[in-house]
Amino acid sequence: MNTDVKVYNFNNAILRRPSKSVVNGLRDDDRGNPTYEGVLAEHDAYITAMEAAGVNLHVLPAMEEFPDSIFVEDPALVFTEGAILLRPGTATREGETVAIAKDIRKLFDTVLEIDAGYVDGGDILNTPEAVMIGLSARTTREGAEALIKCLAQIGRKGVIVETPANVLHFKSDCSLLDDNTMLSTKRLSVSGVFEGLNVLHTPDGEEGAANALRVNDVVFVGSDFPQTIKMLQEAGYSVVPLATSQIAKIDAGLSCMSLRYFKK
């Protein structure tokens, strides 16, 4: 592992523009359809914030046949050492891996593929000590074990953890703030998964803020979570609020919309 580069330091990221079909994206909790214009505006702001944070962007074109393809984090993982193609745990998203594979191979010399089970990238949290793989309705134990083997091939350690019941993805409930600090919902942290680390809990009613995103010197946070933003600012973090109300309607958050990595 590259110990000289922190896991939240990025100089490159892969994104995909939203398709008009994004309004039909998957959701466990139906809160109504987002609008294409609304998702596009949120994606535009996300791009602006990424560039302002010092990240070079590889923006892929929209794919109408895959409504959820804006969420590039699910079909792949990327690291300085290489990339791993995943197998999303929903049948309608399986083709996204095939679609993004050609772009991944252009950017990385080492590209591995899991060969069993299912893994969604939304269940993967990269930390300084290990890559956490949360078991969920979208990520199976067989898939997690296959991923651990791939991670070992690029010098990374993977560990299997549990996603809370009725929570879509592991990272729906947590994010890395710095080398020693997690932002987490109370329902996740009580499991002890972050033992030995500092944990800041999302205020009651703002559990959705847990899917924040540390990018270099700033932390992206959903703008609908004022208590969380205030808490993080008072803790010394430089916060960039970003609108997420439209993507939240299709069970998404800030980490979902990019594949981030540091290229030497």
PDB file of N, CA and C in Angstrom, residues 146-209:
ATOM      1  N   ALA A 146     -14.316 -12.879  -2.515  1.00  0.00           N
ATOM      2  CA  ALA A 146     -13.647 -12.754  -3.817  1.00  0.00           C
ATOM      3  C   ALA A 146     -12.934 -11.408  -3.921  1.00  0.00           C
ATOM      4  N   LEU A 147     -13.546 -10.376  -3.381  1.00  0.00           N
ATOM      5  CA  LEU A 147     -12.938  -9.049  -3.409  1.00  0.00           C
ATOM      6  C   LEU A 147     -11.674  -9.013  -2.557  1.00  0.00           C
ATOM      7  N   ILE A 148     -11.703  -9.663  -1.407  1.00  0.00           N
ATOM      8  CA  ILE A 148     -10.517  -9.699  -0.544  1.00  0.00           C
ATOM      9  C   ILE A 148      -9.326 -10.307  -1.284  1.00  0.00           C
ATOM     10  N   LYS A 149      -9.572 -11.326  -2.073  1.00  0.00           N
ATOM     11  CA  LYS A 149      -8.499 -11.944  -2.859  1.00  0.00           C
ATOM     12  C   LYS A 149      -7.936 -10.964  -3.888  1.00  0.00           C
ATOM     13  N   CYS A 150      -8.815 -10.209  -4.530  1.00  0.00           N
ATOM     14  CA  CYS A 150      -8.356  -9.211  -5.506  1.00  0.00           C
ATOM     15  C   CYS A 150      -7.573  -8.102  -4.826  1.00  0.00           C
ATOM     16  N   LEU A 151      -8.063  -7.652  -3.685  1.00  0.00           N
ATOM     17  CA  LEU A 151      -7.375  -6.591  -2.959  1.00  0.00           C
ATOM     18  C   LEU A 151      -5.960  -7.028  -2.573  1.00  0.00           C
ATOM     19  N   ALA A 152      -5.819  -8.281  -2.163  1.00  0.00           N
ATOM     20  CA  ALA A 152      -4.496  -8.790  -1.777  1.00  0.00           C
ATOM     21  C   ALA A 152      -3.519  -8.728  -2.942  1.00  0.00           C
ATOM     22  N   GLN A 153      -4.034  -8.904  -4.147  1.00  0.00           N
ATOM     23  CA  GLN A 153      -3.166  -8.887  -5.330  1.00  0.00           C
ATOM     24  C   GLN A 153      -2.577  -7.508  -5.612  1.00  0.00           C
ATOM     25  N   ILE A 154      -3.228  -6.465  -5.114  1.00  0.00           N
ATOM     26  CA  ILE A 154      -2.679  -5.109  -5.311  1.00  0.00           C
ATOM     27  C   ILE A 154      -2.139  -4.541  -3.995  1.00  0.00           C
ATOM     28  N   GLY A 155      -1.936  -5.420  -3.026  1.00  0.00           N
ATOM     29  CA  GLY A 155      -1.315  -5.004  -1.778  1.00  0.00           C
ATOM     30  C   GLY A 155      -2.233  -4.346  -0.778  1.00  0.00           C
ATOM     31  N   ARG A 156      -3.524  -4.615  -0.883  1.00  0.00           N
ATOM     32  CA  ARG A 156      -4.500  -4.031   0.037  1.00  0.00           C
ATOM     33  C   ARG A 156      -5.134  -5.114   0.911  1.00  0.00           C
ATOM     34  N   LYS A 157      -5.472  -4.754   2.114  1.00  0.00           N
ATOM     35  CA  LYS A 157      -6.129  -5.675   3.047  1.00  0.00           C
ATOM     36  C   LYS A 157      -7.624  -5.397   3.082  1.00  0.00           C
ATOM     37  N   GLY A 158      -8.431  -6.440   2.911  1.00  0.00           N
ATOM     38  CA  GLY A 158      -9.875  -6.293   3.011  1.00  0.00           C
ATOM     39  C   GLY A 158     -10.415  -6.978   4.245  1.00  0.00           C
ATOM     40  N   VAL A 159     -11.405  -6.372   4.889  1.00  0.00           N
ATOM     41  CA  VAL A 159     -12.059  -6.976   6.052  1.00  0.00           C
ATOM     42  C   VAL A 159     -13.569  -6.909   5.861  1.00  0.00           C
ATOM     43  N   ILE A 160     -14.259  -7.948   6.281  1.00  0.00           N
ATOM     44  CA  ILE A 160     -15.709  -8.019   6.141  1.00  0.00           C
ATOM     45  C   ILE A 160     -16.391  -7.470   7.388  1.00  0.00           C
ATOM     46  N   VAL A 161     -17.349  -6.567   7.193  1.00  0.00           N
ATOM     47  CA  VAL A 161     -18.119  -5.990   8.283  1.00  0.00           C
ATOM     48  C   VAL A 161     -19.609  -6.100   7.929  1.00  0.00           C
ATOM     49  N   GLU A 162     -20.447  -5.656   8.834  1.00  0.00           N
ATOM     50  CA  GLU A 162     -21.893  -5.769   8.620  1.00  0.00           C
ATOM     51  C   GLU A 162     -22.528  -4.405   8.386  1.00  0.00           C
ATOM     52  N   THR A 163     -23.450  -4.354   7.441  1.00  0.00           N
ATOM     53  CA  THR A 163     -24.273  -3.170   7.220  1.00  0.00           C
ATOM     54  C   THR A 163     -25.529  -3.294   8.089  1.00  0.00           C
ATOM     55  N   PRO A 164     -25.978  -2.230   8.744  1.00  0.00           N
ATOM     56  CA  PRO A 164     -27.188  -2.332   9.568  1.00  0.00           C
ATOM     57  C   PRO A 164     -28.394  -2.825   8.766  1.00  0.00           C
ATOM     58  N   ALA A 165     -29.282  -3.515   9.432  1.00  0.00           N
ATOM     59  CA  ALA A 165     -30.500  -4.005   8.789  1.00  0.00           C
ATOM     60  C   ALA A 165     -31.288  -2.840   8.206  1.00  0.00           C
ATOM     61  N   ASN A 166     -31.860  -3.071   7.033  1.00  0.00           N
ATOM     62  CA  ASN A 166     -32.704  -2.090   6.346  1.00  0.00           C
ATOM     63  C   ASN A 166     -31.941  -0.834   5.900  1.00  0.00           C
ATOM     64  N   VAL A 167     -30.618  -0.942   5.799  1.00  0.00           N
ATOM     65  CA  VAL A 167     -29.797   0.140   5.251  1.00  0.00           C
ATOM     66  C   VAL A 167     -29.224  -0.363   3.932  1.00  0.00           C
ATOM     67  N   LEU A 168     -29.361   0.445   2.882  1.00  0.00           N
ATOM     68  CA  LEU A 168     -28.992  -0.013   1.543  1.00  0.00           C
ATOM     69  C   LEU A 168     -27.524  -0.392   1.437  1.00  0.00           C
ATOM     70  N   HIS A 169     -26.642   0.533   1.765  1.00  0.00           N
ATOM     71  CA  HIS A 169     -25.205   0.323   1.626  1.00  0.00           C
ATOM     72  C   HIS A 169     -24.481   0.681   2.922  1.00  0.00           C
ATOM     73  N   PHE A 170     -23.335   0.075   3.137  1.00  0.00           N
ATOM     74  CA  PHE A 170     -22.516   0.377   4.310  1.00  0.00           C
ATOM     75  C   PHE A 170     -22.220   1.867   4.388  1.00  0.00           C
ATOM     76  N   LYS A 171     -21.857   2.466   3.243  1.00  0.00           N
ATOM     77  CA  LYS A 171     -21.512   3.888   3.256  1.00  0.00           C
ATOM     78  C   LYS A 171     -22.729   4.803   3.266  1.00  0.00           C
ATOM     79  N   SER A 172     -23.925   4.232   3.237  1.00  0.00           N
ATOM     80  CA  SER A 172     -25.102   5.060   3.493  1.00  0.00           C
ATOM     81  C   SER A 172     -25.035   5.616   4.913  1.00  0.00           C
ATOM     82  N   ASP A 173     -24.300   4.901   5.787  1.00  0.00           N
ATOM     83  CA  ASP A 173     -24.286   5.229   7.207  1.00  0.00           C
ATOM     84  C   ASP A 173     -22.933   5.672   7.739  1.00  0.00           C
ATOM     85  N   CYS A 174     -21.941   5.867   6.874  1.00  0.00           N
ATOM     86  CA  CYS A 174     -20.644   6.291   7.395  1.00  0.00           C
ATOM     87  C   CYS A 174     -19.765   6.880   6.297  1.00  0.00           C
ATOM     88  N   SER A 175     -18.763   7.632   6.730  1.00  0.00           N
ATOM     89  CA  SER A 175     -17.749   8.153   5.817  1.00  0.00           C
ATOM     90  C   SER A 175     -16.505   8.487   6.622  1.00  0.00           C
ATOM     91  N   LEU A 176     -15.377   8.500   5.931  1.00  0.00           N
ATOM     92  CA  LEU A 176     -14.094   8.798   6.557  1.00  0.00           C
ATOM     93  C   LEU A 176     -13.856  10.302   6.547  1.00  0.00           C
ATOM     94  N   LEU A 177     -13.545  10.871   7.717  1.00  0.00           N
ATOM     95  CA  LEU A 177     -13.270  12.306   7.818  1.00  0.00           C
ATOM     96  C   LEU A 177     -11.780  12.610   7.816  1.00  0.00           C
ATOM     97  N   ASP A 178     -10.988  11.751   8.451  1.00  0.00           N
ATOM     98  CA  ASP A 178      -9.532  11.858   8.426  1.00  0.00           C
ATOM     99  C   ASP A 178      -8.963  10.503   8.833  1.00  0.00           C
ATOM    100  N   ASP A 179      -7.662  10.438   9.053  1.00  0.00           N
ATOM    101  CA  ASP A 179      -7.027   9.146   9.327  1.00  0.00           C
ATOM    102  C   ASP A 179      -7.614   8.424  10.537  1.00  0.00           C
ATOM    103  N   ASN A 180      -8.137   9.182  11.493  1.00  0.00           N
ATOM    104  CA  ASN A 180      -8.581   8.582  12.749  1.00  0.00           C
ATOM    105  C   ASN A 180     -10.038   8.844  13.092  1.00  0.00           C
ATOM    106  N   THR A 181     -10.792   9.463  12.172  1.00  0.00           N
ATOM    107  CA  THR A 181     -12.145   9.895  12.516  1.00  0.00           C
ATOM    108  C   THR A 181     -13.172   9.468  11.481  1.00  0.00           C
ATOM    109  N   MET A 182     -14.281   8.944  11.965  1.00  0.00           N
ATOM    110  CA  MET A 182     -15.400   8.559  11.116  1.00  0.00           C
ATOM    111  C   MET A 182     -16.617   9.420  11.430  1.00  0.00           C
ATOM    112  N   LEU A 183     -17.387   9.726  10.403  1.00  0.00           N
ATOM    113  CA  LEU A 183     -18.736  10.267  10.567  1.00  0.00           C
ATOM    114  C   LEU A 183     -19.666   9.086  10.412  1.00  0.00           C
ATOM    115  N   SER A 184     -20.518   8.835  11.395  1.00  0.00           N
ATOM    116  CA  SER A 184     -21.335   7.620  11.368  1.00  0.00           C
ATOM    117  C   SER A 184     -22.689   7.853  12.013  1.00  0.00           C
ATOM    118  N   THR A 185     -23.663   7.074  11.583  1.00  0.00           N
ATOM    119  CA  THR A 185     -24.935   7.035  12.288  1.00  0.00           C
ATOM    120  C   THR A 185     -24.730   6.257  13.585  1.00  0.00           C
ATOM    121  N   LYS A 186     -25.575   6.511  14.545  1.00  0.00           N
ATOM    122  CA  LYS A 186     -25.487   5.780  15.814  1.00  0.00           C
ATOM    123  C   LYS A 186     -25.791   4.304  15.611  1.00  0.00           C
ATOM    124  N   ARG A 187     -26.726   3.989  14.692  1.00  0.00           N
ATOM    125  CA  ARG A 187     -27.108   2.590  14.504  1.00  0.00           C
ATOM    126  C   ARG A 187     -25.966   1.753  13.948  1.00  0.00           C
ATOM    127  N   LEU A 188     -25.035   2.380  13.233  1.00  0.00           N
ATOM    128  CA  LEU A 188     -23.876   1.642  12.734  1.00  0.00           C
ATOM    129  C   LEU A 188     -22.766   1.586  13.776  1.00  0.00           C
ATOM    130  N   SER A 189     -22.473   2.688  14.416  1.00  0.00           N
ATOM    131  CA  SER A 189     -21.322   2.714  15.322  1.00  0.00           C
ATOM    132  C   SER A 189     -21.519   1.834  16.550  1.00  0.00           C
ATOM    133  N   VAL A 190     -22.775   1.589  16.967  1.00  0.00           N
ATOM    134  CA  VAL A 190     -22.996   0.743  18.143  1.00  0.00           C
ATOM    135  C   VAL A 190     -22.543  -0.694  17.905  1.00  0.00           C
ATOM    136  N   SER A 191     -22.332  -1.060  16.659  1.00  0.00           N
ATOM    137  CA  SER A 191     -21.860  -2.415  16.358  1.00  0.00           C
ATOM    138  C   SER A 191     -20.402  -2.604  16.742  1.00  0.00           C
ATOM    139  N   GLY A 192     -19.685  -1.495  17.000  1.00  0.00           N
ATOM    140  CA  GLY A 192     -18.279  -1.589  17.359  1.00  0.00           C
ATOM    141  C   GLY A 192     -17.347  -1.657  16.174  1.00  0.00           C
ATOM    142  N   VAL A 193     -17.884  -1.469  14.971  1.00  0.00           N
ATOM    143  CA  VAL A 193     -17.079  -1.606  13.758  1.00  0.00           C
ATOM    144  C   VAL A 193     -15.940  -0.593  13.703  1.00  0.00           C
ATOM    145  N   PHE A 194     -16.102   0.548  14.374  1.00  0.00           N
ATOM    146  CA  PHE A 194     -15.071   1.589  14.346  1.00  0.00           C
ATOM    147  C   PHE A 194     -14.290   1.670  15.664  1.00  0.00           C
ATOM    148  N   GLU A 195     -14.191   0.557  16.354  1.00  0.00           N
ATOM    149  CA  GLU A 195     -13.476   0.517  17.626  1.00  0.00           C
ATOM    150  C   GLU A 195     -12.040   1.011  17.445  1.00  0.00           C
ATOM    151  N   GLY A 196     -11.605   1.895  18.333  1.00  0.00           N
ATOM    152  CA  GLY A 196     -10.260   2.442  18.251  1.00  0.00           C
ATOM    153  C   GLY A 196     -10.174   3.730  17.468  1.00  0.00           C
ATOM    154  N   LEU A 197     -11.268   4.131  16.822  1.00  0.00           N
ATOM    155  CA  LEU A 197     -11.302   5.356  16.042  1.00  0.00           C
ATOM    156  C   LEU A 197     -12.176   6.397  16.725  1.00  0.00           C
ATOM    157  N   ASN A 198     -11.958   7.653  16.403  1.00  0.00           N
ATOM    158  CA  ASN A 198     -12.869   8.706  16.846  1.00  0.00           C
ATOM    159  C   ASN A 198     -14.112   8.642  15.962  1.00  0.00           C
ATOM    160  N   VAL A 199     -15.271   8.789  16.566  1.00  0.00           N
ATOM    161  CA  VAL A 199     -16.523   8.752  15.809  1.00  0.00           C
ATOM    162  C   VAL A 199     -17.356   9.984  16.117  1.00  0.00           C
ATOM    163  N   LEU A 200     -17.742  10.698  15.080  1.00  0.00           N
ATOM    164  CA  LEU A 200     -18.702  11.781  15.210  1.00  0.00           C
ATOM    165  C   LEU A 200     -20.041  11.262  14.714  1.00  0.00           C
ATOM    166  N   HIS A 201     -21.060  11.353  15.552  1.00  0.00           N
ATOM    167  CA  HIS A 201     -22.371  10.833  15.190  1.00  0.00           C
ATOM    168  C   HIS A 201     -23.208  11.893  14.465  1.00  0.00           C
ATOM    169  N   THR A 202     -23.910  11.454  13.436  1.00  0.00           N
ATOM    170  CA  THR A 202     -24.855  12.359  12.796  1.00  0.00           C
ATOM    171  C   THR A 202     -25.968  12.693  13.788  1.00  0.00           C
ATOM    172  N   PRO A 203     -26.382  13.938  13.856  1.00  0.00           N
ATOM    173  CA  PRO A 203     -27.482  14.309  14.754  1.00  0.00           C
ATOM    174  C   PRO A 203     -28.753  13.540  14.397  1.00  0.00           C
ATOM    175  N   ASP A 204     -29.596  13.321  15.376  1.00  0.00           N
ATOM    176  CA  ASP A 204     -30.861  12.633  15.143  1.00  0.00           C
ATOM    177  C   ASP A 204     -31.656  13.353  14.057  1.00  0.00           C
ATOM    178  N   GLY A 205     -32.161  12.591  13.121  1.00  0.00           N
ATOM    179  CA  GLY A 205     -32.915  13.154  12.017  1.00  0.00           C
ATOM    180  C   GLY A 205     -32.062  13.520  10.821  1.00  0.00           C
ATOM    181  N   GLU A 206     -30.732  13.459  10.979  1.00  0.00           N
ATOM    182  CA  GLU A 206     -29.829  13.776   9.869  1.00  0.00           C
ATOM    183  C   GLU A 206     -28.931  12.584   9.523  1.00  0.00           C
ATOM    184  N   GLU A 207     -29.485  11.381   9.666  1.00  0.00           N
ATOM    185  CA  GLU A 207     -28.702  10.185   9.379  1.00  0.00           C
ATOM    186  C   GLU A 207     -28.185  10.158   7.934  1.00  0.00           C
ATOM    187  N   GLY A 208     -28.931  10.773   7.020  1.00  0.00           N
ATOM    188  CA  GLY A 208     -28.513  10.804   5.624  1.00  0.00           C
ATOM    189  C   GLY A 208     -27.225  11.558   5.387  1.00  0.00           C
ATOM    190  N   ALA A 209     -26.827  12.383   6.338  1.00  0.00           N
ATOM    191  CA  ALA A 209     -25.586  13.149   6.207  1.00  0.00           C
ATOM    192  C   ALA A 209     -24.352  12.267   6.334  1.00  0.00           C
TER     193      ALA A 209
END
